[in-house]
GROMACS .gro file of C-alpha atoms in nm:
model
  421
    1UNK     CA    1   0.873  11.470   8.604
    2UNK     CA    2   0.641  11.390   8.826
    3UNK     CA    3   0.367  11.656   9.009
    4UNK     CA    4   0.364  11.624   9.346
    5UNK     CA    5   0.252  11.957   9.431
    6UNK     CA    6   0.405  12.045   9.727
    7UNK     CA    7   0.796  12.049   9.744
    8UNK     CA    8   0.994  12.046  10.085
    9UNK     CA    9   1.183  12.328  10.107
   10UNK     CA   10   1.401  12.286  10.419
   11UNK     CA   11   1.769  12.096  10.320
   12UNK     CA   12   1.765  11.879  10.562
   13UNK     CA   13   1.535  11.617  10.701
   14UNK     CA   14   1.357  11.784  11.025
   15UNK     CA   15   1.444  11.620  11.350
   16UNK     CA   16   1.161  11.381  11.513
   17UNK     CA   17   0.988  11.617  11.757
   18UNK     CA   18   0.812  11.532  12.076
   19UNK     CA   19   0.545  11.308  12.101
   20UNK     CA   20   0.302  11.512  12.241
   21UNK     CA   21   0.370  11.787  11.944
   22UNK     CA   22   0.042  11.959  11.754
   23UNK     CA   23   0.015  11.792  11.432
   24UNK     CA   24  -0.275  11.880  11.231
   25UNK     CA   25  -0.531  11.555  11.151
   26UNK     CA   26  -0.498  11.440  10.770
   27UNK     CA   27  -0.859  11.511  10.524
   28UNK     CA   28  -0.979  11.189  10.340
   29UNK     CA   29  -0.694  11.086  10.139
   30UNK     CA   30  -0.585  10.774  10.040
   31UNK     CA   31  -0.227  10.651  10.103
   32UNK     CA   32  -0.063  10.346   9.952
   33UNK     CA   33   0.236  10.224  10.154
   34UNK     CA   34   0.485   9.946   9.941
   35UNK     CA   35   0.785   9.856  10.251
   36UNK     CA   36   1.057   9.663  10.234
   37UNK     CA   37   1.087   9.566  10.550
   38UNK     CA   38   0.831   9.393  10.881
   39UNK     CA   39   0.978   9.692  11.071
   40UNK     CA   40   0.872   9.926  10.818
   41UNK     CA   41   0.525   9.815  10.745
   42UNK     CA   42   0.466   9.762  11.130
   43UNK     CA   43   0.511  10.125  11.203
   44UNK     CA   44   0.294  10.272  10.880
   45UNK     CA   45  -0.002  10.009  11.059
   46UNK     CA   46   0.055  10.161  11.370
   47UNK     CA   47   0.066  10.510  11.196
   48UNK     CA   48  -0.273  10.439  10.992
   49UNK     CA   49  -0.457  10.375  11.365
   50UNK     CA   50  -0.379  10.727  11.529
   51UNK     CA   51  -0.633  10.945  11.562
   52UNK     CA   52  -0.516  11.191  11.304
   53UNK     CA   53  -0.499  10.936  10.988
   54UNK     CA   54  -0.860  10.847  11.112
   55UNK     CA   55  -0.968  10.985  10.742
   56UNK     CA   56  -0.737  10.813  10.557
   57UNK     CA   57  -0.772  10.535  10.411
   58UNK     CA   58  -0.442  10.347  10.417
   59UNK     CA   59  -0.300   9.998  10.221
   60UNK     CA   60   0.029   9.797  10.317
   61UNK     CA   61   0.236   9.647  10.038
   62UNK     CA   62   0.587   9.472  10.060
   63UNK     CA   63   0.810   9.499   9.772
   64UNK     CA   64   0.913   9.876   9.775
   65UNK     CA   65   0.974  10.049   9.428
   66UNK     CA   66   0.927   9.760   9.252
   67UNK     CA   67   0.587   9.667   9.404
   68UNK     CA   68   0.521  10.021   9.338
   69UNK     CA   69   0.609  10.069   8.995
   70UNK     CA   70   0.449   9.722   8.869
   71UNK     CA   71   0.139   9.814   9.072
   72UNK     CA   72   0.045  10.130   8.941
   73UNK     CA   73   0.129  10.030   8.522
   74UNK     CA   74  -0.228   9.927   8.542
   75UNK     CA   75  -0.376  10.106   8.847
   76UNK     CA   76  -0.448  10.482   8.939
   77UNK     CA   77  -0.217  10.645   9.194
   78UNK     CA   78  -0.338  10.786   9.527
   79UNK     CA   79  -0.267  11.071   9.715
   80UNK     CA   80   0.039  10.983   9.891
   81UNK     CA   81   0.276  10.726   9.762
   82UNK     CA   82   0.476  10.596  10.089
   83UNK     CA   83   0.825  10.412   9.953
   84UNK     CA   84   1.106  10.246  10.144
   85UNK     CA   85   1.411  10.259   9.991
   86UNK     CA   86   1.777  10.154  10.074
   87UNK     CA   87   1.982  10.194   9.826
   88UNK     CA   88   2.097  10.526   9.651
   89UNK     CA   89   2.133  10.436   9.282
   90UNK     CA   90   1.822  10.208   9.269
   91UNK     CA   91   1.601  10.480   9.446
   92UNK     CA   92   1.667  10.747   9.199
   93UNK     CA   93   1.632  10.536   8.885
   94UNK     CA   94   1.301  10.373   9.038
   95UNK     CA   95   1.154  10.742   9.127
   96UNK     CA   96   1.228  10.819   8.732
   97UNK     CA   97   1.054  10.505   8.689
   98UNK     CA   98   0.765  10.568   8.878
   99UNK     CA   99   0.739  10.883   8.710
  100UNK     CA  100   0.615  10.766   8.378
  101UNK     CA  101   0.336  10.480   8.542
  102UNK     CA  102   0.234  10.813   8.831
  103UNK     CA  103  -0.075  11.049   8.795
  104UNK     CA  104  -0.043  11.391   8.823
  105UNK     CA  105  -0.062  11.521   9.136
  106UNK     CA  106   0.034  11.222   9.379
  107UNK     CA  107   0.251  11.322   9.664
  108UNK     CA  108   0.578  11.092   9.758
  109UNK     CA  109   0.743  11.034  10.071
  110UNK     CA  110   1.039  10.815  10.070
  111UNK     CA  111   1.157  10.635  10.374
  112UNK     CA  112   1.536  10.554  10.340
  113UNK     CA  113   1.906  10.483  10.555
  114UNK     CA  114   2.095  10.729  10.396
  115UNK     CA  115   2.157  11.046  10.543
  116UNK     CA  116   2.289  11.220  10.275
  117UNK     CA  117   2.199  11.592  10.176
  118UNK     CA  118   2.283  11.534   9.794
  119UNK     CA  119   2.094  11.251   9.798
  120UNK     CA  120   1.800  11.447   9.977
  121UNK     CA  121   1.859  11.761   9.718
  122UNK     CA  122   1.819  11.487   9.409
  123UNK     CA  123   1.483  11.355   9.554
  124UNK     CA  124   1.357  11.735   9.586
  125UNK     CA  125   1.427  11.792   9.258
  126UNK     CA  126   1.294  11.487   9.132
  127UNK     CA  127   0.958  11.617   9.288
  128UNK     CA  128   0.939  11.416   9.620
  129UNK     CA  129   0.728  11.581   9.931
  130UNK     CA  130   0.957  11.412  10.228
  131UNK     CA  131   1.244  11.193  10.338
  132UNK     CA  132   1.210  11.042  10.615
  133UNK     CA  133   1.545  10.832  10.805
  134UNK     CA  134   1.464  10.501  10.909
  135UNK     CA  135   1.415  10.310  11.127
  136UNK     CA  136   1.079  10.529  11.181
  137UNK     CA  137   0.816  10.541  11.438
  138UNK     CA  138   0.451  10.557  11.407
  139UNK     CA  139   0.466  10.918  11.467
  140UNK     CA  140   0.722  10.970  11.212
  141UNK     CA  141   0.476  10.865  10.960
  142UNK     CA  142   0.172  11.015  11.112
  143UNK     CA  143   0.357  11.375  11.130
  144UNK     CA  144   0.532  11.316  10.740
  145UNK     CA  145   0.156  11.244  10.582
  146UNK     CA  146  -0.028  11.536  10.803
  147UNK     CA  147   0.230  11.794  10.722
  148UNK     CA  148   0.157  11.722  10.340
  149UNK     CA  149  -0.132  11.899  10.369
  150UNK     CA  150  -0.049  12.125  10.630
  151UNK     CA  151   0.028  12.404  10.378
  152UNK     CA  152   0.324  12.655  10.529
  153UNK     CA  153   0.106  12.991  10.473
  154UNK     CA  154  -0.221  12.790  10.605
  155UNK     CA  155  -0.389  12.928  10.921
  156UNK     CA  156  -0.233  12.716  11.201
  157UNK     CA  157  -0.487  12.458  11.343
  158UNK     CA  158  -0.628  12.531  11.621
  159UNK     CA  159  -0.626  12.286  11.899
  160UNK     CA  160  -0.905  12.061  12.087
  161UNK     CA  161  -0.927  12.013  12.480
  162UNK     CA  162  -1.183  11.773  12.559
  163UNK     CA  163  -1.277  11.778  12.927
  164UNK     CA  164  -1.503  11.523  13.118
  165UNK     CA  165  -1.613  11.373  13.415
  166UNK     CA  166  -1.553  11.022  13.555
  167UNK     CA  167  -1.883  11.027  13.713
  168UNK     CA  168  -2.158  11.253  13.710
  169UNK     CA  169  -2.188  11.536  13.913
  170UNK     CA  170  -1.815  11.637  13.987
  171UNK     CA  171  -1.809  11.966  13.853
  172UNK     CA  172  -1.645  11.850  13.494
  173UNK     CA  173  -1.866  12.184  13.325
  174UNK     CA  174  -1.784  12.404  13.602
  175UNK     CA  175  -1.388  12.354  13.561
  176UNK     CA  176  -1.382  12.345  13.212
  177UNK     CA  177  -1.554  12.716  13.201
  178UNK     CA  178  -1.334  12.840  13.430
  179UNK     CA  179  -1.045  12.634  13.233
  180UNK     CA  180  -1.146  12.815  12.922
  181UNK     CA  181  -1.192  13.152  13.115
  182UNK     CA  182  -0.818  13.132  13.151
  183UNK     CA  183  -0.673  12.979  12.867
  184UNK     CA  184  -0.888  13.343  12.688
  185UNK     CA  185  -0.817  13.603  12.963
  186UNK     CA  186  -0.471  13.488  13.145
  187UNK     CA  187  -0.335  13.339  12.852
  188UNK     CA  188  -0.503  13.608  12.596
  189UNK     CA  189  -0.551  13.242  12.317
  190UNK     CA  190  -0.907  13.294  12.166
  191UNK     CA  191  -1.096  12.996  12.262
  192UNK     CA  192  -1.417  12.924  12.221
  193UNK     CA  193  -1.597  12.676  12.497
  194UNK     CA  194  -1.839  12.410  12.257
  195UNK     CA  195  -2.105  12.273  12.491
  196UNK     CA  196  -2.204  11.917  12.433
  197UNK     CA  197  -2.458  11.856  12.675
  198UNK     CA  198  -2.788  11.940  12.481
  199UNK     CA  199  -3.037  11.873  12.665
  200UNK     CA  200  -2.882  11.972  13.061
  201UNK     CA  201  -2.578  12.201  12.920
  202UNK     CA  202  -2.478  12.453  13.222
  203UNK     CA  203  -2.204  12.684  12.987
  204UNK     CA  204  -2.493  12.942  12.911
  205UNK     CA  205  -2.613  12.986  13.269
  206UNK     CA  206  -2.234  13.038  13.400
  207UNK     CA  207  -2.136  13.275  13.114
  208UNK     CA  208  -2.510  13.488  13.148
  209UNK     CA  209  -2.535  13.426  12.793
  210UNK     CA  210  -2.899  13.335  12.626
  211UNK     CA  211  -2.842  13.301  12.266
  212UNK     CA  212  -3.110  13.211  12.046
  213UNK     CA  213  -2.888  12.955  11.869
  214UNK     CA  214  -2.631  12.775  11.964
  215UNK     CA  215  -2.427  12.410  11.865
  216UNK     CA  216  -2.833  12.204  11.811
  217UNK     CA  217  -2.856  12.425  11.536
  218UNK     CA  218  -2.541  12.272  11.335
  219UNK     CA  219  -2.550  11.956  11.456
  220UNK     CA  220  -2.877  11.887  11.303
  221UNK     CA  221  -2.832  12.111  10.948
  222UNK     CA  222  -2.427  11.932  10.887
  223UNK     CA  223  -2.466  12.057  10.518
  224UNK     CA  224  -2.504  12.427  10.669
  225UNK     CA  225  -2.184  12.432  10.837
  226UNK     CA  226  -1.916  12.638  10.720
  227UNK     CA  227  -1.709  12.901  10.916
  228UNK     CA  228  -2.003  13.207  10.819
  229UNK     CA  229  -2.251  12.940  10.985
  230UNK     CA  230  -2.041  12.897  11.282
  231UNK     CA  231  -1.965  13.224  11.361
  232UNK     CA  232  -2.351  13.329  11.375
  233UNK     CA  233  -2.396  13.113  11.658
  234UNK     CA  234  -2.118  13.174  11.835
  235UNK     CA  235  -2.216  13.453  12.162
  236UNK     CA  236  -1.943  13.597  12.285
  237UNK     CA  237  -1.835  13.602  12.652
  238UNK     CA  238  -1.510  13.857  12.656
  239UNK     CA  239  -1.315  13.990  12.413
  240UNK     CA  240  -1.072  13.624  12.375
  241UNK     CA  241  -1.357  13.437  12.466
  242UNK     CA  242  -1.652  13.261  12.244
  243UNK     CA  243  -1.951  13.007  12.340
  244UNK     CA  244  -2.164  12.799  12.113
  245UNK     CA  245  -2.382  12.728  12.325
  246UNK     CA  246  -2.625  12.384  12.434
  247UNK     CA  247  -3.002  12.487  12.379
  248UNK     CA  248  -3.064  12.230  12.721
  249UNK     CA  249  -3.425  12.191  12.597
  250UNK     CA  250  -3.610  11.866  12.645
  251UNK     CA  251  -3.820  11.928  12.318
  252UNK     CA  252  -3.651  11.713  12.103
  253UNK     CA  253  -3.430  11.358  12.168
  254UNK     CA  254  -3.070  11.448  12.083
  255UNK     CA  255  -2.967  11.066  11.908
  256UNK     CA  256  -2.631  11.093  11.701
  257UNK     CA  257  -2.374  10.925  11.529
  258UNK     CA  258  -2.025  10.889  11.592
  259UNK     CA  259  -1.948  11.188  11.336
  260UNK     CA  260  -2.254  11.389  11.408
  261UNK     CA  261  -2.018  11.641  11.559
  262UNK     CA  262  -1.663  11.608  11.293
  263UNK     CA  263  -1.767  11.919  11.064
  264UNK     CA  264  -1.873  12.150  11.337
  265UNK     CA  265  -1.473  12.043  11.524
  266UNK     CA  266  -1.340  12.114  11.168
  267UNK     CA  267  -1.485  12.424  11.115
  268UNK     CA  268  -1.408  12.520  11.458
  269UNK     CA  269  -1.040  12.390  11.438
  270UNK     CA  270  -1.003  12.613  11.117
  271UNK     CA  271  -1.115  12.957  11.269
  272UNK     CA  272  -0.998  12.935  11.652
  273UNK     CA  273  -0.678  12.909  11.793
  274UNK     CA  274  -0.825  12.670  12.075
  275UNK     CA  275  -1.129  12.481  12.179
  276UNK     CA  276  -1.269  12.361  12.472
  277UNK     CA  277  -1.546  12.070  12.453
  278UNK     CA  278  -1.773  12.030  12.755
  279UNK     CA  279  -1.864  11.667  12.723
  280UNK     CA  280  -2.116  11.513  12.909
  281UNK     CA  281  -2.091  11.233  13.156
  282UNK     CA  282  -2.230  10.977  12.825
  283UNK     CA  283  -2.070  10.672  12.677
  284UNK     CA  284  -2.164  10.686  12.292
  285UNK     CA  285  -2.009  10.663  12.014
  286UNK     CA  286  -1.972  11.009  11.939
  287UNK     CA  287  -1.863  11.113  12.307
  288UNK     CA  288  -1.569  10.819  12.251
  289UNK     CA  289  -1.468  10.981  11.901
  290UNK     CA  290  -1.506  11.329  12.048
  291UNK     CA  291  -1.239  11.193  12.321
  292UNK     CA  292  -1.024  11.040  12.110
  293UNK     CA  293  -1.000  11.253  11.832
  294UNK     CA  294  -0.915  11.562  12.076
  295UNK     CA  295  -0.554  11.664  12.115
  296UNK     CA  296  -0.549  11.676  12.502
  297UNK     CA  297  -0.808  11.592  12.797
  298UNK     CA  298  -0.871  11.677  13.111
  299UNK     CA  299  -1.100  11.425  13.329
  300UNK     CA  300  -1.235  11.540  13.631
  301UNK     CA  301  -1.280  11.299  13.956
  302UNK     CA  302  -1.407  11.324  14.316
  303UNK     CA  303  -1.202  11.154  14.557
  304UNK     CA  304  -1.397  10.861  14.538
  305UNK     CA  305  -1.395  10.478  14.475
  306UNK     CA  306  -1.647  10.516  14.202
  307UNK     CA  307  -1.461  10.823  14.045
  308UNK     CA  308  -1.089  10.608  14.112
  309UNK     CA  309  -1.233  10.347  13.882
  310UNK     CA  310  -1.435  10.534  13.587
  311UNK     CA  311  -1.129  10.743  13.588
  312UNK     CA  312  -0.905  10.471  13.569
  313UNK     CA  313  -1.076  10.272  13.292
  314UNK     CA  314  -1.107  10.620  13.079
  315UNK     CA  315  -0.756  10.710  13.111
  316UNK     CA  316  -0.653  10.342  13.074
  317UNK     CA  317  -0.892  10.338  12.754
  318UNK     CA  318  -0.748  10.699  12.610
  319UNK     CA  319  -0.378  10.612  12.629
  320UNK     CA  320  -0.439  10.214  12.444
  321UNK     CA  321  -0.647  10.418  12.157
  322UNK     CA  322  -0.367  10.701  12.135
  323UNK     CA  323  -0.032  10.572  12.182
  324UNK     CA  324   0.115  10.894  11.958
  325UNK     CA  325  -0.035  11.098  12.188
  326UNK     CA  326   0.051  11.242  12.515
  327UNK     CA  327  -0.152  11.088  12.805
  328UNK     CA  328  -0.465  11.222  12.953
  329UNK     CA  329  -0.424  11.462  13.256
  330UNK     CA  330  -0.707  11.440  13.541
  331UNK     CA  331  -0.748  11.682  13.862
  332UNK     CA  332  -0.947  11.623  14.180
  333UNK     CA  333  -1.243  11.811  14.278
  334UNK     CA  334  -1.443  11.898  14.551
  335UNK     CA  335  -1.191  11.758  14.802
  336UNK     CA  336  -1.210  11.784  15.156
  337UNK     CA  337  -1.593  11.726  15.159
  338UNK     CA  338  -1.699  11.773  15.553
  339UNK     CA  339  -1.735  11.382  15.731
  340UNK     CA  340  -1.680  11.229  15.367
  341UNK     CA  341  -1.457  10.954  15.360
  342UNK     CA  342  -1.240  11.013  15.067
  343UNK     CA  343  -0.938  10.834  14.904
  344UNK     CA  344  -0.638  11.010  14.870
  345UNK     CA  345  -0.470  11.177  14.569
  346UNK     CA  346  -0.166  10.914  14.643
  347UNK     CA  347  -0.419  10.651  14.633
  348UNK     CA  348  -0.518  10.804  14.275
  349UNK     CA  349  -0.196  10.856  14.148
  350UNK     CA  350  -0.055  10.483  14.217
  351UNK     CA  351  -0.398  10.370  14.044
  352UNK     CA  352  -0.362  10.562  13.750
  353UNK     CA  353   0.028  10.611  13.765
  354UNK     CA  354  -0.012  10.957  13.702
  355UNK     CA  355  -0.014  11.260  13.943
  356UNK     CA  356  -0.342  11.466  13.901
  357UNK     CA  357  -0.241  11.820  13.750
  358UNK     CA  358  -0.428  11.960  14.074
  359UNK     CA  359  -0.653  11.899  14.367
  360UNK     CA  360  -0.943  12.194  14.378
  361UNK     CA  361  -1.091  12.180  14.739
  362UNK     CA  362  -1.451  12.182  14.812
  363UNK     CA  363  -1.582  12.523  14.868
  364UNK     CA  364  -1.964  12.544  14.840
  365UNK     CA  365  -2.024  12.887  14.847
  366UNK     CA  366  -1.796  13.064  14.627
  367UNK     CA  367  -1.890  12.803  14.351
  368UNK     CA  368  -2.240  12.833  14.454
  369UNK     CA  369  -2.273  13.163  14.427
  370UNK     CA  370  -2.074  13.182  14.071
  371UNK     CA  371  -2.332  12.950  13.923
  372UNK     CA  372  -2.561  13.156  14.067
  373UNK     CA  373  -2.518  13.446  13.940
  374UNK     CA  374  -2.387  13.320  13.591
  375UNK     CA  375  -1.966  13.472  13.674
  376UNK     CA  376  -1.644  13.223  13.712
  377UNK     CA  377  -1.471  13.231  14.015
  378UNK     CA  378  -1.226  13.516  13.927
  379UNK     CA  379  -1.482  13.744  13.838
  380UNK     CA  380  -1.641  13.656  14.222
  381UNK     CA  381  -1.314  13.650  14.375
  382UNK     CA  382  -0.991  13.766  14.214
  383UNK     CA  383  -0.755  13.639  14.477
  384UNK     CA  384  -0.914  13.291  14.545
  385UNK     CA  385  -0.634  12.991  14.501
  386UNK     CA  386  -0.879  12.822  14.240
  387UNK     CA  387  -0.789  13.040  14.002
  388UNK     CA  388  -0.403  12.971  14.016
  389UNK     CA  389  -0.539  12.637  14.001
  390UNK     CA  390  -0.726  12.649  13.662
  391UNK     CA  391  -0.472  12.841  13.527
  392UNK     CA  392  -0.250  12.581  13.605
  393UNK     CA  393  -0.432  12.339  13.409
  394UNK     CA  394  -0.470  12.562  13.123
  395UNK     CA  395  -0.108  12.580  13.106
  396UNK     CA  396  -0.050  12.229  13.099
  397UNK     CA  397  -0.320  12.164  12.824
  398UNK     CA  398  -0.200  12.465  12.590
  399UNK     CA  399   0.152  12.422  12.637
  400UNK     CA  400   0.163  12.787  12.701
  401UNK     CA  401   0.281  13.018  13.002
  402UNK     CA  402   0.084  13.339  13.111
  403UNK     CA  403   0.157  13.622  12.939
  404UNK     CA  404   0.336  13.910  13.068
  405UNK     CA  405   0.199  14.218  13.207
  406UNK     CA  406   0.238  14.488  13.020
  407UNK     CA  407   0.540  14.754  13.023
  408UNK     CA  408   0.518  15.041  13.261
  409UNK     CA  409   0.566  15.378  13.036
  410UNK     CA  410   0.872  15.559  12.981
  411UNK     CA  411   0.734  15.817  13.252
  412UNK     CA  412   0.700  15.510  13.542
  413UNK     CA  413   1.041  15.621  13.648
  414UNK     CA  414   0.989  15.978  13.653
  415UNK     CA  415   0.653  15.956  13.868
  416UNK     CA  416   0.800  15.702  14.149
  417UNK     CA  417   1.080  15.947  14.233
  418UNK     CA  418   0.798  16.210  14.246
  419UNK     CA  419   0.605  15.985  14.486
  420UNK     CA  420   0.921  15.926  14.660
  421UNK     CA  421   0.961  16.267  14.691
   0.00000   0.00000   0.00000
């Protein structure tokens, strides 16, 4: 028999779910698929460029169980085993097969056209981690090798918002503070806000908060960073609400790589339901990775040709590098400048053939005096219509509505017909 370690325990194949679904990214694994079909083997390609197999390292074989079995009589196993499979008889007597040429510990999923719960029963038993019904999608096999080691009683995975500007200067920081302000407060989600702007990063100054360490410090000690490590340099804002803070010092040049950041997202990802990275208005490597490798974004544009174009060539960019994904939002800022010529959000939305979540007007001095004096907008004004807006956008990039008030008390009833009275 072989050890696969994790069994599927559900009877019945799971239905394909929505593309833009939360599926946790894959660790470094490696994954051997052997198809029997172009179809087949198109998909697993497509499946080993998403974002969330970016770990992985992944080989294409034709040939099936066959290829399979005669490849691994003289060859280690991976981690995951991918097999297509058609026919019923030959599947089981291959997977007994397999068994005797398979290391201990390899994980199988079987891709087959028969829908058949005994069939699906025998290949539990027989040790096998998922079925999946073909034809399949990229998705398909992105979600079946995640879940593997998505263990059911694992902490869920908490989920990355990257937000940015399409040029500099449009307020990308300011509305992703105030996003993050009400994914925590209106949407009570504990969030932490991750600024990436080292040396000019405004999230301390617009929370009031001066800690004495803050992201630098992980960045540059990677083999420090664990959740303990983390959590000392997180300062907290509100009770749902974190920061990990930029030390926006010119002391030192802040040059990374395109992973620099991974293992403080990781860690992050395994300890907070969401979080929110303020990136800078940069092209690098590691800005791109940060971008793609988050499960939504927000860009941020002026009504502007220059901000119609950088916006259009990032969200043109975003969507080509992940096509399992669901498309970047954007919103409009600082609209309605005074005797600015601006193009309109119709203009924008025919360019980008998407309608931005919302358009925040310009309004100087409310926003002014919040960065002023370190406070978001609802904290200087609980009634203004930003607020709606940015928890608007929160709702779109959580998937999550605001959460109810609470219940009046048993007595509510009893002291309005007093007052009535």
């Amino acid at each position: 028999m072989i050890n696969y370690a994790r069994q599927t325990q559900e009877e019945q194949p799971e239905a394909p779910a929505p593309v833009d679904e939360h599926i946790a990214p894959a660790p470094r694994v490696s994954v051997q698929a052997f198809c029997e079909t172009v179809e087949t083997a198109a998909a697993v390609q497509s499946a080993g460029e998403d974002r969330r197999l970016g770990k992985a390292h992944l080989k294409i074989q034709m040939g099936g169980m066959a290829a399979a079995i005669e490849a691994y009589r003289s060859a280690p196993t991976p981690n995951v085993i991918v097999l297509e499979s058609d026919a019923r008889n030959d599947l089981l007597a291959g997977l007994d097969q397999l068994a005797t040429v398979c290391d201990a510990g390899t994980r199988v999923v079987v891709i087959g056209r028969i829908n058949d719960v005994m069939l699906y029963r025998e290949l539990v038993r027989r040790g096998v981690s998922d079925y999946v019904l073909a034809p399949v999608g990229a998705i398909d096999v992105v979600r079946s090798i995640c879940n593997l080691f998505s263990a059911p009683e694992a902490k869920a995975v908490g989920r990355i918002i990257a937000v940015v500007g399409a040029k500099g200067g449009v307020g990308a920081s300011t509305i992703s503070h105030n996003v993050a302000w009400a994914i925590a407060r209106d949407l009570a989600m504990d969030a932490v806000v991750a600024d990436l702007d080292l040396a000019f990063g405004t999230a301390g100054l617009d929370y009031n908060q001066d800690p004495p360490q803050g992201i630098a410090d992980a960045v540059f000690s990677p083999d420090r960073v664990d959740t303990a490590f983390i959590d000392r340099l997180l300062s907290k804002c509100t009770d749902h609400l974190s920061l990990l803070a930029a030390p926006a010092t010119l002391d030192r040049v802040y040059d990374f790589g395109s992973d620099a950041f991974d293992s403080v997202f990781d860690t992050l990802r395994s300890t907070m339901p969401c979080i929110v990275l303020d990136i800078p208005h940069q092209w690098s490597g590691w800005t791109k990775r940060a971008l793609i490798g988050a499960d939504d974004i927000l860009i941020v544009a002026a009504p502007d040709l220059a901000n119609l174009r950088n916006a259009k060539n990032l969200f043109d960019l975003l969507k080509a590098a992940r096509p399992n994904d669901r498309p970047p939002l954007y919103c409009l800022n600082q609209v309605g400048v005074p005797k600015r010529p601006e193009i309109a959000a119709a203009e924008f939305a025919k360019a980008i053939e998407s309608q931005p979540v919302v358009s925040i007007p310009f309004e100087p001095q409310i926003f002014g005096a919040a960065a002023n004096n370190g406070q978001m907008i609802a904290e200087i004004s609980a009634n203004h219509k930003s607020i709606e807006m940015f928890l608007q956008i929160a709702q779109r990039l959580t998937g999550r509505s605001e959460t109810k008030k609470q219940k009046s008390s048993l007595l509510s009833p009893l002291i309005e017909k007093l007052r009535g009275k």
